[in-house]
XYZ file of N, CA and C in Angstrom:
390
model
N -104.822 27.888 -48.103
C -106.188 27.376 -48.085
C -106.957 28.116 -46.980
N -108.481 28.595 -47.221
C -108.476 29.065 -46.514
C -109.895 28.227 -45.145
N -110.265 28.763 -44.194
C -110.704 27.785 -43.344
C -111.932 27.130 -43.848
N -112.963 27.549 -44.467
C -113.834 27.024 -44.782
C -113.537 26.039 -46.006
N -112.649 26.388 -46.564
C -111.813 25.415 -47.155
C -111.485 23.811 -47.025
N -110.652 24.112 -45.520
C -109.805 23.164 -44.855
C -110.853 22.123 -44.423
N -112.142 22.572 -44.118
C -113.132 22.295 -43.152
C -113.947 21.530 -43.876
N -114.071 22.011 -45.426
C -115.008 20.896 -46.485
C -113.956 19.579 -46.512
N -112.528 20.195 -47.006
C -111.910 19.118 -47.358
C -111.773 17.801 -46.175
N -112.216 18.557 -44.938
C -111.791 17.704 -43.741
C -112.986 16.456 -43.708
N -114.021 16.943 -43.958
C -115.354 16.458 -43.645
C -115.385 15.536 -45.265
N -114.959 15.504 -45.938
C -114.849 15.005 -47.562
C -114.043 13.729 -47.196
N -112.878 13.710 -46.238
C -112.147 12.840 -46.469
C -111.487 13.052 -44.577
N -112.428 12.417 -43.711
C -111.981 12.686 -42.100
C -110.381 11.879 -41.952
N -110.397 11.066 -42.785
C -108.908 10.047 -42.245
C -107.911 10.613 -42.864
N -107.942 11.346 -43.670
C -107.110 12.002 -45.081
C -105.485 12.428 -44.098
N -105.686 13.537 -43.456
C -104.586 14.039 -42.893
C -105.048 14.440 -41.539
N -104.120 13.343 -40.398
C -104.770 13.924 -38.842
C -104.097 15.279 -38.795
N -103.087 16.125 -39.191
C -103.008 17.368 -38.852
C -104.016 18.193 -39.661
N -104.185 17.906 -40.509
C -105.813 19.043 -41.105
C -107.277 18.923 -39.855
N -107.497 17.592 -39.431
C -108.113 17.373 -38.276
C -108.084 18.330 -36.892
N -107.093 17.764 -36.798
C -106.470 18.931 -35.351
C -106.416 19.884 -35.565
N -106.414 20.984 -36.938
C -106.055 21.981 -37.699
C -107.903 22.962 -36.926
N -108.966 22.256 -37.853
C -110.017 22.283 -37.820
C -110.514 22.330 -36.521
N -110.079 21.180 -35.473
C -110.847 21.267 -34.181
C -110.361 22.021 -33.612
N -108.930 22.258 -33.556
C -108.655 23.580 -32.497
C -109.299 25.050 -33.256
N -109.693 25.079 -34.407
C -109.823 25.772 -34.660
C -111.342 26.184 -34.348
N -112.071 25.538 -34.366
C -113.435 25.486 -33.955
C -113.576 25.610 -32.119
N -112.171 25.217 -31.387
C -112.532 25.584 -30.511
C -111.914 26.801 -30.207
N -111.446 27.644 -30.696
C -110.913 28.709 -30.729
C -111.790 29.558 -31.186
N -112.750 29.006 -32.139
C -114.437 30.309 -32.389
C -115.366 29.950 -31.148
N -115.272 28.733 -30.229
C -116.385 29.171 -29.166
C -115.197 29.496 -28.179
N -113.957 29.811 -27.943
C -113.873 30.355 -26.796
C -113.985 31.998 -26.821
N -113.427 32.196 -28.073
C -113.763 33.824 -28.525
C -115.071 34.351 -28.251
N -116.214 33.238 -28.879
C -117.672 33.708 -28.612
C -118.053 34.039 -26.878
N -117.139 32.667 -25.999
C -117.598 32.690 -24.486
C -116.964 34.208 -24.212
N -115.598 35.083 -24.645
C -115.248 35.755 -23.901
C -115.884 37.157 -24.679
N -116.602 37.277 -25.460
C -117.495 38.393 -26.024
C -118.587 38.113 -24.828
N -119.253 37.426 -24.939
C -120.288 37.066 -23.938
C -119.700 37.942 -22.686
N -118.759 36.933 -22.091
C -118.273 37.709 -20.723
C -117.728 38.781 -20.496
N -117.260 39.431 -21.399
C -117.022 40.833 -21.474
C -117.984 41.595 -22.104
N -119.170 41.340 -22.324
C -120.515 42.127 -22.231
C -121.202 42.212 -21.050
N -121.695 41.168 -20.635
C -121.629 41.117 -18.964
C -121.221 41.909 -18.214
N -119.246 42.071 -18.109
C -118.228 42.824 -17.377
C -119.107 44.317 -17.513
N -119.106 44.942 -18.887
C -119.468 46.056 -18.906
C -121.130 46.374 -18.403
N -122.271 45.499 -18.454
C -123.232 45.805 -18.188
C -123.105 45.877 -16.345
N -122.835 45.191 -15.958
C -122.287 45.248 -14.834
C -121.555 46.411 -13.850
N -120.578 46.880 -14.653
C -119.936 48.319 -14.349
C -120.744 49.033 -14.999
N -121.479 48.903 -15.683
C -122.577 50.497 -15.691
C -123.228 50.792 -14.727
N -123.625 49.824 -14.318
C -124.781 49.590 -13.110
C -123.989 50.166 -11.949
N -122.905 49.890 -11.862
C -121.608 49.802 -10.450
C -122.187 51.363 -9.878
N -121.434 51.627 -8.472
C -121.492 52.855 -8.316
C -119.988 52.838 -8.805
N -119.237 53.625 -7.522
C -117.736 54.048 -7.801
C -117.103 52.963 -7.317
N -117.422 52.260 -6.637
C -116.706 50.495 -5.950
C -117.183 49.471 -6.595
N -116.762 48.924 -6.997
C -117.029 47.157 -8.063
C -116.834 46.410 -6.367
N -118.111 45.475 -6.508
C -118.924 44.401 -5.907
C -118.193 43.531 -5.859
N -118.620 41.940 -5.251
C -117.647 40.849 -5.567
C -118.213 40.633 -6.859
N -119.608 39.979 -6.839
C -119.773 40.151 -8.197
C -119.724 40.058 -9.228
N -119.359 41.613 -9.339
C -118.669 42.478 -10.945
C -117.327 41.839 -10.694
N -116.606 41.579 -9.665
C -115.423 41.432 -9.706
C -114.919 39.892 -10.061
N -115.798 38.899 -9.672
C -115.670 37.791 -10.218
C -116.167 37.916 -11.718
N -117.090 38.374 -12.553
C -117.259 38.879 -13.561
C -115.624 39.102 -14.285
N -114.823 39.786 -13.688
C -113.685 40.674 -14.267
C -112.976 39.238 -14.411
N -113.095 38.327 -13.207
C -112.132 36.918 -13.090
C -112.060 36.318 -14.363
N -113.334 36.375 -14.563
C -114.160 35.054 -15.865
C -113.447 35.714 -17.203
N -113.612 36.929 -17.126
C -113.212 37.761 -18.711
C -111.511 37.233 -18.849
N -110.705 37.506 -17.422
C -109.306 36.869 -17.573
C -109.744 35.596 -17.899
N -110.049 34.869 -17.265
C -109.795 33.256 -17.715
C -110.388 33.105 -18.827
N -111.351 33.879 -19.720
C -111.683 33.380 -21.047
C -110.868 34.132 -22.152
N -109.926 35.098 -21.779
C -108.877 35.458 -22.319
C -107.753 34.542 -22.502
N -108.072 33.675 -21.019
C -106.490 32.879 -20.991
C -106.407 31.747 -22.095
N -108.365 31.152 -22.086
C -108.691 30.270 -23.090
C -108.439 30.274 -24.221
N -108.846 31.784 -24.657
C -108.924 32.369 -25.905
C -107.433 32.119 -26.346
N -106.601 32.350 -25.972
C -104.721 32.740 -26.051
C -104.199 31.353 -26.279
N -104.243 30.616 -25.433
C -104.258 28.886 -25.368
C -104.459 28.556 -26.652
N -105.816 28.606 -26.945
C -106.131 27.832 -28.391
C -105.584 28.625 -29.133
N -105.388 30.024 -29.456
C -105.084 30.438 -30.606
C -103.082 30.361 -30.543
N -102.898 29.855 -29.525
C -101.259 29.262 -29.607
C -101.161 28.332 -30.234
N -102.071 27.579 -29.752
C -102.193 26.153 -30.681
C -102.649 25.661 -31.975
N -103.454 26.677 -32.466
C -103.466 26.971 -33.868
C -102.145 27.260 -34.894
N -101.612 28.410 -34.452
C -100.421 28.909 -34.691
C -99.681 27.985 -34.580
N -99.212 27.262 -33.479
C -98.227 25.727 -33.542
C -98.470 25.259 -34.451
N -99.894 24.715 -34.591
C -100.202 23.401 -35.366
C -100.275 24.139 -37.161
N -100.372 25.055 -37.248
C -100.074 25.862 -38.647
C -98.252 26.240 -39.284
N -97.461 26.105 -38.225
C -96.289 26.266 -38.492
C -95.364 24.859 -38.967
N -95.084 24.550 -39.663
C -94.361 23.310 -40.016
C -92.754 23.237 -39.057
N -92.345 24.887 -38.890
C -91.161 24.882 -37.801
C -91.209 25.131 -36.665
N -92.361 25.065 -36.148
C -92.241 25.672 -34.809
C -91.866 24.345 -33.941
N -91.050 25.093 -33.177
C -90.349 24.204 -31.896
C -91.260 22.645 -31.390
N -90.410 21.653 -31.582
C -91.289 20.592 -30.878
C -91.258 19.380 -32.227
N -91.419 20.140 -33.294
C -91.767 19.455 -34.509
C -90.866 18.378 -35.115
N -89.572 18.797 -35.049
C -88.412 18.180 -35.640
C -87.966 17.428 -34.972
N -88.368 17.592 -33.570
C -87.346 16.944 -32.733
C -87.646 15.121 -32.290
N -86.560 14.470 -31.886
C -86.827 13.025 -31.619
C -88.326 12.709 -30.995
N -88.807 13.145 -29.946
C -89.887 12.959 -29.452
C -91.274 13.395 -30.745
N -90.814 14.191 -31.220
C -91.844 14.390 -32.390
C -92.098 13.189 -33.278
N -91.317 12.858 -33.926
C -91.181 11.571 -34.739
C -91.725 10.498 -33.961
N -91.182 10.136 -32.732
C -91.942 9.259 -32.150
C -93.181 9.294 -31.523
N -94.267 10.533 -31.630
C -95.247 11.210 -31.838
C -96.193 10.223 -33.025
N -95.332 10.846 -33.547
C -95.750 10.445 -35.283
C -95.949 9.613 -35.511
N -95.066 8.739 -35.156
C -95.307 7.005 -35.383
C -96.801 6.063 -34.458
N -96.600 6.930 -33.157
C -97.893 6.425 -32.453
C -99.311 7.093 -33.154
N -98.954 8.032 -33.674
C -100.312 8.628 -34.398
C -101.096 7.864 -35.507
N -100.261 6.686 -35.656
C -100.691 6.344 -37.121
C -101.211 5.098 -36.689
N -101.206 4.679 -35.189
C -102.088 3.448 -34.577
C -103.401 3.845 -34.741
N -103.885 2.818 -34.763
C -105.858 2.924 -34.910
C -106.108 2.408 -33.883
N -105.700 1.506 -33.627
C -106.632 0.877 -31.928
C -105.831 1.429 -30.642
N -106.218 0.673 -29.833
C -105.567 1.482 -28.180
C -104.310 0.665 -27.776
N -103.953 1.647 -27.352
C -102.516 1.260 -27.205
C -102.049 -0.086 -26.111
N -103.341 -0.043 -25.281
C -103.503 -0.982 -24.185
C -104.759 -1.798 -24.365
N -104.595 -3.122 -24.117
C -105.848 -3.597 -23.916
C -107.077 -3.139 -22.985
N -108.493 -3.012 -23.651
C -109.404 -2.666 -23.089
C -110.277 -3.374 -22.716
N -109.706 -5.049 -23.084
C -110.809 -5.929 -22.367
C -110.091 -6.652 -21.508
N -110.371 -7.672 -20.491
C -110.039 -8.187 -19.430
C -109.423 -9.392 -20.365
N -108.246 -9.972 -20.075
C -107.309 -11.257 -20.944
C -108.371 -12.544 -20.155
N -108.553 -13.566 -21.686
C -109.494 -14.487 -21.197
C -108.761 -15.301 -19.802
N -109.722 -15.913 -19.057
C -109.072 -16.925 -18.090
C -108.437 -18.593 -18.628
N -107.693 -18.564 -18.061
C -107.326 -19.978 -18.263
C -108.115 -21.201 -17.820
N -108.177 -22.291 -18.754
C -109.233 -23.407 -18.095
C -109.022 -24.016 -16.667
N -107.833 -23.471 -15.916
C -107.740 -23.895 -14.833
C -108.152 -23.029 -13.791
N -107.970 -21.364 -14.075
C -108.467 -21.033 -13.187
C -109.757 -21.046 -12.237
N -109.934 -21.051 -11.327
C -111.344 -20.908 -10.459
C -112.341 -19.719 -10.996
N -113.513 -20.543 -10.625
C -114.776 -19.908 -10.989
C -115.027 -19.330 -10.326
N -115.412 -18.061 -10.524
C -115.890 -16.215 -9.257
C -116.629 -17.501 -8.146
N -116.384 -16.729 -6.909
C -117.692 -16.992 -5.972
C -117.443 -18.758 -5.419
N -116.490 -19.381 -6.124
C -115.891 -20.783 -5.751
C -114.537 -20.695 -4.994
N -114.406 -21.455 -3.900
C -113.596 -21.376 -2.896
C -112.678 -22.495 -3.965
N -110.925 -22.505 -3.559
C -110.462 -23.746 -4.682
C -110.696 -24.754 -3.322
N -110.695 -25.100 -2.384
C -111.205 -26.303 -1.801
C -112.073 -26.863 -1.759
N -112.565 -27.902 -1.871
C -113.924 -28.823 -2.238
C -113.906 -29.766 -1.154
């Protein structure tokens, strides 16, 4: 299937399959980190044109950004590749399954509201002596 594919079917039916989900978002974030490191490696080079024969701090933090949006770039597209492989390492194993099973909860795993009070407890801002 191919992505624009994956991406109708995802949006057709969002609850359908959470790995087509995750499929899609890493994948979408894997087209803006590509876009950030075109960006920054246009920069890099406008930058060293300008340079004399010594790169600046700068240009040289410039050079930083192009690594780290490389590192981004690499990251997500690992995780694509994972999440596209049915064998890759991690999948089969006990902790996976029990992965799996928490994936299929809908609410939070912990309560997110405060447990009501009991009719005995004290009222905020009341001392219990009278």
């Amino acid at each position: 299937m191919r992505v624009d594919q994956l991406k109708a079917a995802v949006a057709a039916a969002p609850n359908a399959n959470p790995n087509a989900i995750d499929v899609v978002k890493w994948y979408g974030l894997l087209l803006d980190s590509q876009a950030a490191l075109e960006r920054t490696e246009d920069d890099l080079v406008s930058a060293l044109e300008n340079q004399p024969s010594e790169v600046d701090d700068p240009t040289m933090g410039l050079a930083h950004r192009v690594n780290a949006a490389v590192t981004a770039r690499d990251g997500r597209a690992m995780v694509v590749r994972w999440l596209l492989d049915p064998n890759a390492a991690g999948k089969q194993d006990a902790s996976a399954r029990q992965l799996a099973r928490f994936r299929g909860r809908q609410g939070p795993a912990v309560p997110t509201s405060a447990p009501p009070q009991p009719a005995t407890a004290p009222q905020p801002g009341r001392s219990l002596a009278r």
